[in-house]
Amino acid sequence: MQNATETTAVLIAISEREKRPMNITRRELLTFAGGSILGALFTPIPWKLLDDSAIWTQNWSLIPRLPRGPETFTFTGCTLCPGGCAVKARRVNGHPVSLVGVAGHSLSNGILCPMGIAGHHLAYHPLRLRRPFAFTGKGADSPLVPSTLDEIASNLAPMLKDIRSSSSKGTIAVLDQRPGRVLSDLYRKFVSNFPGGIYAVAPGSEDPTLTTLRALCNTTEGTLGYDLENTRVILSFGAPLVDGWSTPGRTVKLLQNRNQNGLKLIQVEGVQSRTALQADTWLPIMPGTEAALALAIGGVIVRQNLFPAKIEKTSPDFHTYKTLVSKFEPEDVAAVCGIPSSVISETAHALASNPSVVMSGYDPAGGPLDSATETVIAGLNVLLGNIGRTGGISLHPPIPSPGATTSPAVGLAQVPDHSVRLLLIDGAESGHTYPLSLLKRKLTADGGTVVMLSPYLSSRSALADYLVPSPAAFESLEEISTPPGARRSSFALSLPLLKQPDTTVDPATLLAKLAGASGLPSVGAETVESCLRQRAHDIWLSKRGTLATPTGSSQTPVMAMASEEELWKGLSEGGWWVDNMQDKQVNPRLTLLGLMTPDRYDKASAPALDTTGTLKLIPFGWRNATMTASVAPVLSKLFQESHLRSLGGRVHINPSTLAANALSDGAYVKISTHSGNMTAQAVADPSVIPGVIHAIVGPSPNNTASKDRPEAEGILGLCAVRDDGSWRITEATIAKA
Amino acid sequence: MDRQFIPRSLQRSSFTRFAAWILPWILLLGLGLYAMYLCLAEGLNQTNMDNRFAFGLWIYLDLTVIALGAGAFFTGFLLYILRREELKAVINSAVVLGLICYSGAVAVLMVDVGQPLRAWFTFWHPNTHSMLTEVTFCLTCYLTVLAIEYVPVVLKNRKLRQIPRFLVFEFELHKVMPVFAGIGTFLSFFHQGSLGGLYGVLVGRPFAFREVLGIWPSTFYLFILSAAAVGPSFVLLTTWLVQKLSGKQLVKPEVLRFLGKVSGWMLIVYVLLKTVDTLYWINHTAPAEGAPAYTFYTSPGFGTWILFAEIILLGLLPAIMLLSKRLRERPAVLVSAAFLACCGIVMNRFVMTIQTLALPTLPFDQMMSYVPSWQEIATFLAIVAYGVVLYSLSFRYMTLFPQERDIRQ
Amino acid sequence: MEQTAQSKSRYGMVIDLDRCTGCGVCMVACAVENNVAPAEQKATERTGVTWLRVYPVSNGEGFPANDSVFIPMTCQQCGNHTPCVSVCPQNAVEVDPSTGIVGQIPQRCLGCRYCMTACPYHARYFDWWDPQWPEGTEALLNPDVAPRMRGVAEKCNFCHGRLHAARTKAAAAGRKEIAAGDYVPACVESCPSRAIVFGDLADETNEVSRLSRSINTFQFLPKLGTAPKIFYHSAKEWVRKMADRAPLA
């Protein structure tokens, strides 16, 4: 009891004391605060917080998270242009993170161009189309509305049925920008079901000299190619051999080994292009006078008997040609084209005394030379006896395709004006572009109906009524057929690296839908893959050629393959099929002038080198980089971020021409032609011949393109398109803007 | 209205009039703060600096104001170490100017760097070979010293003095002020010098690169000298300006003349050494780096007139004016000379920062140009506005000029 | 700022300017390998990020005597008193003594840009904007290279990620030395003309060492004494003369 009382008393005393207010002085408070701060410095807290702030600045949400996962490698091929280079893709978690060439590959020699290196980014281009669209009107200003494939097919059904019954109001045409594929054959089959149906190939999709030679050789069998590996002299009229011609690996390797292989490149071009810089000789020619030069060279060869004797007998128009070239003396031509007569003579001798090849090349934006010029350039090969000769022009069998249609293919320029009521443009790009007016004039007077199959919203879409999205680069199984100018036929598969969105449309599926809408039975294959299997089947049946592994480590003749599956499996692993069949016999009766008559050639027609007044507007482009939509955004390194490549919307003019027109470097100028005018920025460039406006057609970051409007056409809209379909040189004036 | 805060026996304008004076500067400060916010939030793409002009208006003006603000340390040195008591008349003003210049420069630097949150990395991972490390350390320490030197000025305020603790604190602080002044001077030598060293060590820029004397390039010493030379001139100039704006005489004329004399002597020594350095650079240093000196002066607007302007017109001329007793006694000449001297430093810093970067280093490059964006200009004007506001407040509520009381107005 | 004379390896390059066609594939391959984002809309050639940049340079003559050369310019990996290393206030750049490679640590970079003022080769680039990746391309980034955010400086580091991968491969195979063929920077690998030869300059027998000593091989700004490890070669006299000339001379 006593303890309880004492305890209670103590407890009461404690509670009494507790009731008194705490007497904490300010000093004690400050001391406590100061002590806490000092003490905290000895704990990890402030240092860790400081460190964390640093880590925080390294991990903001703006910084992307890197992909993690298993690393694999896939052999595939690039289909951005007809060159068809082999690709080794490094993948993380299945996604491609880098693309490189395949060392040891026989055709592409381990090389990829800048477009290919960034090819895996194209599927995510801001201008990439993921679903079908319909345009509300024609022209670059008309916005898009979403649509579906079925909707488009049902919209077109009445027209298709109408065309099937009669082509009086216009017919159907397919414009193929990448002919030679098995899909191309499908297009041909499709249009052959319609009266007057046209299968056209786009400018730049085929080698111009070889196309012209086919006419001169009067042959439809076989494929022409250049035997560059055995040639010693290449006379190139502007073919960009170093910078966007066929498969880059082929020419670059040959040119880099000139010390060993003795090859000489003579480049004829009005600007010191990258190819001209690497050439052994650059002939700085006044654009438009190439025919005169070719005829002057031909004249030297004829007069000095440098040609194979048999040509005089086998070519039906030899004497016409001889008379013609006698009017093109080197001294006279030198004054017109700017190449000294001694150089003309030396060139002729070099061509005649070595295995040689004469070629021209479409500029990706400037297009072909006029057909008269192309003829005499190609004709030099005939004169020199290059056709069918080692180190010259080869005529080899095409890829085996026994079921192929033989319906004709026409160049776009040859399509009759105002004849096309419904145009289908295939989406695979040739890497080249052309003026929209060239297309427009083929459409019926009411503008026709255009269905554009394309993965990207490009400037060409301005003519479209419907946009159907084909798969973007590396999204679907595609074909790599024989590159332009190749020595032998070849075939490979481009295996996809990315997942194709569900709303994209397989081109064969589109055809099947349109066939259905027109009331046609099936066109055959419904998917590109089935087309490709058919081709592999045809190759296997033919027993021709060998299949090489991508690195060239082993080769298996098709003949030795047990089954078709073995071939398909090899192709699906990135294998490359190359033909080994013997060349075809060349028709000996080759013409030198083809359909051209001597009155087409007038050396006096080239205007004098006048730098004031009228100038020559010549568009210039880099293959696969003529439109903003065609280059991956990271290519800005070459354009905006370094000016290594010139942006679209600029014109390069020789400083003397600028001065003669009272303009300065960097000034904005107004360029006027008969077709209109536009403003561009002038760049003083001494590598461009005076008197020429070297207009760049290329990507432009400040263009009007957006997700729902195609970009404006630019300088190509000012070009005058001739009857033969060329638009390369247009008369223009410049003034301060 | 705020009479109770204004020091006794000092005449100051009415509050309304003061507010009318301050308001536009506050607005300018607001605009500048917005520009600074843009640069911090959007990134440095808001400026017109680029990969070739990595340093621009801000660094140039930072170097300039730090040189001008050198009056603070040099006046302190002359007063507390060399015991030149007449400078008591301007030391407070000099300290405020110094504080403004340095705190403003540091504020601009925080916006100038791409990652301000990592500013403490220099203290955590210092590179002892880098001039910029030296600048960072010295500037931070010196700013602290300046703040400490400013504290007594604030504490002497009429109202604050009524708190006994503050009075005692201020008194004790004043006793150790010479120590702080000494530390300040020591640190100042280093950062003024290392700002010069910033450019002098750039072996990749033959225009700026100078030979090493001891462990620092000659620009190190020249920057210290030029800052010490122009510091007193800037104090002189600002005192004259404040006198003009306030309509009062704030210091005895001898003080200004003394400042002018000091400036004159420092300036003539500087001009002499600068000339020697320039001649050596023209004949030896630059050619040894593969760049004959004449190539630096071939571009339009950047001819050799720059050299003559900087050293003769804005260096030797004001030095001669300031050294002559007769000329010093004429206020117009005194102030003009001080102004020319300050212009000389402004030009020198321009040449060292902007011209250095405009000149190409690779043989295929051209002379480059750079025009600051409005955000850059506004940011700098914010510092000017901040300075005017702080100085105005200090002038109104504190005794910046002890002699003002004694001089009958 | 260490001298690298005692480095085990000194990786360097010899670039044949006569072979370089100016195609630019090296620049794109570099950007893809090192996760350099495409240009922001307002970026220009002075605010872009191009760790490797190819400059077209003309001989200054009029048409048709005009001649051009393309000069790939990357970080020269200076070996002597490396300008950027000595000036960085927080040691965010360092020379790796075992390889001679000048490595940038973007995570430590304050963004003061003093290094960019110091570099006479203009090999350093600043992120003036936050890098903007087109939607979806984040899945295509190279996992071996850390992406940067705005406000830091970045530059070529000889594809350091590939060096790491080569070392990992060697370690997995129980080797101490990497196989030379395993470590190839992206630009070297992608060049169609094989204009860039890369290798260890400290090994006197290999191709890059041999070429660095060959006739008509030169360096840019040798008189600065920075000891760059990139050599250039050209048989064209005007190119060598141009490289030797002082700017604006």
Short mmCIF file of N, CA, C and O in Angstrom, two decimals, chain A residues 422-485:
data_model
loop_
_atom_site.label_atom_id
_atom_site.label_comp_id
_atom_site.label_asym_id
_atom_site.label_seq_id
_atom_site.Cartn_x
_atom_site.Cartn_y
_atom_site.Cartn_z
N LEU A 422 -8.02 5.61 -116.01
CA LEU A 422 -7.70 5.13 -114.65
C LEU A 422 -6.25 4.72 -114.64
O LEU A 422 -5.82 3.87 -115.41
N LEU A 423 -5.50 5.37 -113.76
CA LEU A 423 -4.07 5.10 -113.69
C LEU A 423 -3.73 4.52 -112.32
O LEU A 423 -4.13 5.07 -111.30
N LEU A 424 -3.01 3.42 -112.35
CA LEU A 424 -2.51 2.83 -111.10
C LEU A 424 -1.00 2.98 -111.11
O LEU A 424 -0.33 2.54 -112.03
N ILE A 425 -0.48 3.68 -110.10
CA ILE A 425 0.97 3.87 -110.02
C ILE A 425 1.51 2.91 -108.97
O ILE A 425 1.09 2.95 -107.81
N ASP A 426 2.44 2.06 -109.36
CA ASP A 426 3.01 1.11 -108.42
C ASP A 426 4.00 1.82 -107.49
O ASP A 426 4.70 2.73 -107.90
N GLY A 427 4.04 1.39 -106.26
CA GLY A 427 4.77 2.15 -105.24
C GLY A 427 6.26 1.99 -105.18
O GLY A 427 6.94 2.81 -104.58
N ALA A 428 6.81 0.92 -105.79
CA ALA A 428 8.26 0.76 -105.66
C ALA A 428 8.94 1.84 -106.47
O ALA A 428 8.68 2.01 -107.65
N GLU A 429 9.80 2.58 -105.82
CA GLU A 429 10.44 3.71 -106.50
C GLU A 429 11.62 3.26 -107.34
O GLU A 429 12.30 2.30 -107.01
N SER A 430 11.86 4.03 -108.39
CA SER A 430 13.05 3.79 -109.20
C SER A 430 14.22 4.61 -108.67
O SER A 430 15.34 4.45 -109.10
N GLY A 431 13.92 5.53 -107.74
CA GLY A 431 14.94 6.44 -107.27
C GLY A 431 14.97 7.71 -108.09
O GLY A 431 15.68 8.66 -107.77
N HIS A 432 14.20 7.70 -109.18
CA HIS A 432 14.16 8.86 -110.06
C HIS A 432 12.82 9.56 -109.94
O HIS A 432 11.82 8.93 -109.61
N THR A 433 12.77 10.80 -110.30
CA THR A 433 11.50 11.50 -110.32
C THR A 433 11.30 12.14 -111.69
O THR A 433 12.18 12.10 -112.53
N TYR A 434 10.13 12.70 -111.89
CA TYR A 434 9.81 13.30 -113.20
C TYR A 434 8.73 14.35 -112.96
O TYR A 434 8.04 14.33 -111.95
N PRO A 435 8.56 15.26 -113.92
CA PRO A 435 7.54 16.30 -113.72
C PRO A 435 6.14 15.69 -113.72
O PRO A 435 5.84 14.79 -114.49
N LEU A 436 5.31 16.23 -112.88
CA LEU A 436 3.94 15.75 -112.83
C LEU A 436 3.22 16.00 -114.14
O LEU A 436 2.31 15.27 -114.52
N SER A 437 3.65 17.04 -114.86
CA SER A 437 2.97 17.36 -116.12
C SER A 437 3.14 16.22 -117.12
O SER A 437 2.29 16.02 -117.98
N LEU A 438 4.23 15.49 -116.98
CA LEU A 438 4.46 14.35 -117.87
C LEU A 438 3.37 13.30 -117.68
O LEU A 438 2.90 12.67 -118.63
N LEU A 439 2.97 13.13 -116.43
CA LEU A 439 1.90 12.17 -116.11
C LEU A 439 0.54 12.74 -116.47
O LEU A 439 -0.31 12.08 -117.05
N LYS A 440 0.40 14.00 -116.08
CA LYS A 440 -0.91 14.63 -116.19
C LYS A 440 -1.46 14.59 -117.61
O LYS A 440 -2.64 14.36 -117.83
N ARG A 441 -0.55 14.81 -118.58
CA ARG A 441 -1.03 14.90 -119.96
C ARG A 441 -1.50 13.56 -120.51
O ARG A 441 -2.15 13.51 -121.54
N LYS A 442 -1.12 12.48 -119.82
CA LYS A 442 -1.59 11.17 -120.28
C LYS A 442 -3.01 10.89 -119.81
O LYS A 442 -3.69 10.00 -120.33
N LEU A 443 -3.44 11.65 -118.80
CA LEU A 443 -4.77 11.41 -118.25
C LEU A 443 -5.82 12.08 -119.13
O LEU A 443 -5.55 13.07 -119.80
N THR A 444 -7.03 11.55 -119.07
CA THR A 444 -8.11 12.13 -119.86
C THR A 444 -8.36 13.57 -119.42
O THR A 444 -7.96 13.99 -118.34
N ALA A 445 -9.05 14.30 -120.27
CA ALA A 445 -9.22 15.74 -120.07
C ALA A 445 -9.82 16.09 -118.70
O ALA A 445 -9.50 17.11 -118.12
N ASP A 446 -10.66 15.23 -118.17
CA ASP A 446 -11.28 15.55 -116.86
C ASP A 446 -10.35 15.25 -115.70
O ASP A 446 -10.73 15.33 -114.55
N GLY A 447 -9.09 14.92 -116.04
CA GLY A 447 -8.13 14.66 -114.97
C GLY A 447 -7.97 13.19 -114.64
O GLY A 447 -7.05 12.81 -113.93
N GLY A 448 -8.85 12.36 -115.14
CA GLY A 448 -8.73 10.93 -114.91
C GLY A 448 -8.84 10.59 -113.43
O GLY A 448 -9.13 11.43 -112.58
N THR A 449 -8.61 9.34 -113.13
CA THR A 449 -8.60 8.88 -111.74
C THR A 449 -7.28 8.18 -111.51
O THR A 449 -6.87 7.32 -112.30
N VAL A 450 -6.62 8.59 -110.45
CA VAL A 450 -5.30 8.03 -110.19
C VAL A 450 -5.30 7.31 -108.85
O VAL A 450 -5.70 7.88 -107.84
N VAL A 451 -4.88 6.09 -108.87
CA VAL A 451 -4.69 5.34 -107.63
C VAL A 451 -3.20 5.17 -107.42
O VAL A 451 -2.51 4.61 -108.27
N MET A 452 -2.72 5.72 -106.32
CA MET A 452 -1.28 5.65 -106.09
C MET A 452 -0.98 4.67 -104.96
O MET A 452 -1.49 4.81 -103.85
N LEU A 453 -0.17 3.71 -105.29
CA LEU A 453 0.24 2.71 -104.30
C LEU A 453 1.60 3.17 -103.80
O LEU A 453 2.55 3.23 -104.57
N SER A 454 1.69 3.60 -102.56
CA SER A 454 2.97 4.12 -102.09
C SER A 454 3.04 4.05 -100.58
O SER A 454 2.04 4.22 -99.91
N PRO A 455 4.22 3.79 -100.04
CA PRO A 455 4.33 3.82 -98.57
C PRO A 455 4.42 5.22 -98.00
O PRO A 455 4.23 5.41 -96.81
N TYR A 456 4.75 6.20 -98.83
CA TYR A 456 5.01 7.54 -98.30
C TYR A 456 4.21 8.58 -99.05
O TYR A 456 3.86 8.40 -100.21
N LEU A 457 3.96 9.68 -98.37
CA LEU A 457 3.24 10.77 -99.00
C LEU A 457 4.26 11.64 -99.73
O LEU A 457 4.87 12.53 -99.16
N SER A 458 4.44 11.37 -101.02
CA SER A 458 5.47 12.07 -101.77
C SER A 458 4.84 13.15 -102.64
O SER A 458 3.63 13.26 -102.73
N SER A 459 5.68 13.93 -103.29
CA SER A 459 5.17 15.02 -104.13
C SER A 459 4.35 14.47 -105.29
O SER A 459 3.47 15.14 -105.81
N ARG A 460 4.62 13.24 -105.69
CA ARG A 460 3.89 12.67 -106.80
C ARG A 460 2.43 12.41 -106.43
O ARG A 460 1.56 12.27 -107.28
N SER A 461 2.15 12.35 -105.14
CA SER A 461 0.79 12.08 -104.71
C SER A 461 -0.17 13.21 -105.04
O SER A 461 -1.38 13.04 -104.92
N ALA A 462 0.36 14.35 -105.47
CA ALA A 462 -0.52 15.48 -105.74
C ALA A 462 -1.51 15.19 -106.86
O ALA A 462 -2.55 15.82 -106.97
N LEU A 463 -1.19 14.21 -107.73
CA LEU A 463 -2.12 13.87 -108.81
C LEU A 463 -3.11 12.80 -108.40
O LEU A 463 -4.03 12.48 -109.14
N ALA A 464 -2.91 12.23 -107.23
CA ALA A 464 -3.69 11.04 -106.87
C ALA A 464 -5.10 11.39 -106.42
O ALA A 464 -5.36 12.46 -105.89
N ASP A 465 -5.99 10.43 -106.65
CA ASP A 465 -7.32 10.50 -106.06
C ASP A 465 -7.43 9.56 -104.88
O ASP A 465 -8.18 9.80 -103.94
N TYR A 466 -6.67 8.49 -104.96
CA TYR A 466 -6.67 7.51 -103.87
C TYR A 466 -5.23 7.14 -103.54
O TYR A 466 -4.41 6.96 -104.43
N LEU A 467 -4.98 7.02 -102.27
CA LEU A 467 -3.66 6.58 -101.82
C LEU A 467 -3.81 5.24 -101.12
O LEU A 467 -4.58 5.12 -100.17
N VAL A 468 -3.10 4.26 -101.64
CA VAL A 468 -3.14 2.95 -101.00
C VAL A 468 -1.75 2.67 -100.45
O VAL A 468 -0.77 2.71 -101.20
N PRO A 469 -1.62 2.44 -99.16
CA PRO A 469 -0.27 2.29 -98.59
C PRO A 469 0.29 0.91 -98.83
O PRO A 469 -0.23 -0.08 -98.35
N SER A 470 1.35 0.85 -99.62
CA SER A 470 2.06 -0.42 -99.74
C SER A 470 3.01 -0.50 -98.54
O SER A 470 3.25 0.50 -97.87
N PRO A 471 3.55 -1.67 -98.26
CA PRO A 471 4.45 -1.78 -97.11
C PRO A 471 5.69 -0.90 -97.30
O PRO A 471 6.16 -0.70 -98.41
N ALA A 472 6.18 -0.37 -96.20
CA ALA A 472 7.38 0.46 -96.24
C ALA A 472 8.62 -0.43 -96.37
O ALA A 472 8.53 -1.65 -96.36
N ALA A 473 9.77 0.22 -96.48
CA ALA A 473 11.02 -0.52 -96.65
C ALA A 473 11.21 -1.52 -95.52
O ALA A 473 10.98 -1.20 -94.36
N PHE A 474 11.61 -2.71 -95.87
CA PHE A 474 11.94 -3.79 -94.93
C PHE A 474 10.76 -4.26 -94.11
O PHE A 474 10.93 -4.84 -93.04
N GLU A 475 9.57 -4.04 -94.64
CA GLU A 475 8.40 -4.50 -93.89
C GLU A 475 7.79 -5.75 -94.50
O GLU A 475 6.95 -6.40 -93.86
N SER A 476 8.11 -6.03 -95.74
CA SER A 476 7.46 -7.18 -96.37
C SER A 476 8.45 -7.92 -97.25
O SER A 476 9.52 -7.41 -97.58
N LEU A 477 8.05 -9.11 -97.64
CA LEU A 477 8.89 -9.92 -98.52
C LEU A 477 8.85 -9.30 -99.91
O LEU A 477 7.77 -9.10 -100.47
N GLU A 478 10.00 -8.94 -100.43
CA GLU A 478 10.03 -8.29 -101.73
C GLU A 478 11.06 -8.95 -102.62
O GLU A 478 11.86 -9.77 -102.18
N GLU A 479 11.04 -8.53 -103.88
CA GLU A 479 11.93 -9.14 -104.87
C GLU A 479 13.10 -8.23 -105.17
O GLU A 479 12.95 -7.01 -105.27
N ILE A 480 14.27 -8.83 -105.30
CA ILE A 480 15.42 -8.09 -105.83
C ILE A 480 15.76 -8.75 -107.16
O ILE A 480 16.40 -9.80 -107.19
N SER A 481 15.32 -8.12 -108.23
CA SER A 481 15.59 -8.73 -109.53
C SER A 481 16.83 -8.10 -110.13
O SER A 481 17.48 -7.27 -109.52
N THR A 482 17.13 -8.50 -111.35
CA THR A 482 18.38 -8.10 -111.99
C THR A 482 18.56 -6.59 -111.98
O THR A 482 17.70 -5.86 -112.46
N PRO A 483 19.66 -6.08 -111.43
CA PRO A 483 19.88 -4.63 -111.44
C PRO A 483 20.10 -4.12 -112.86
O PRO A 483 20.53 -4.88 -113.72
N PRO A 484 19.82 -2.85 -113.12
CA PRO A 484 20.03 -2.31 -114.47
C PRO A 484 21.48 -2.45 -114.88
O PRO A 484 22.39 -2.21 -114.09
N GLY A 485 21.70 -2.85 -116.11
CA GLY A 485 23.06 -2.93 -116.64
C GLY A 485 23.86 -4.12 -116.16
O GLY A 485 25.06 -4.22 -116.45
#
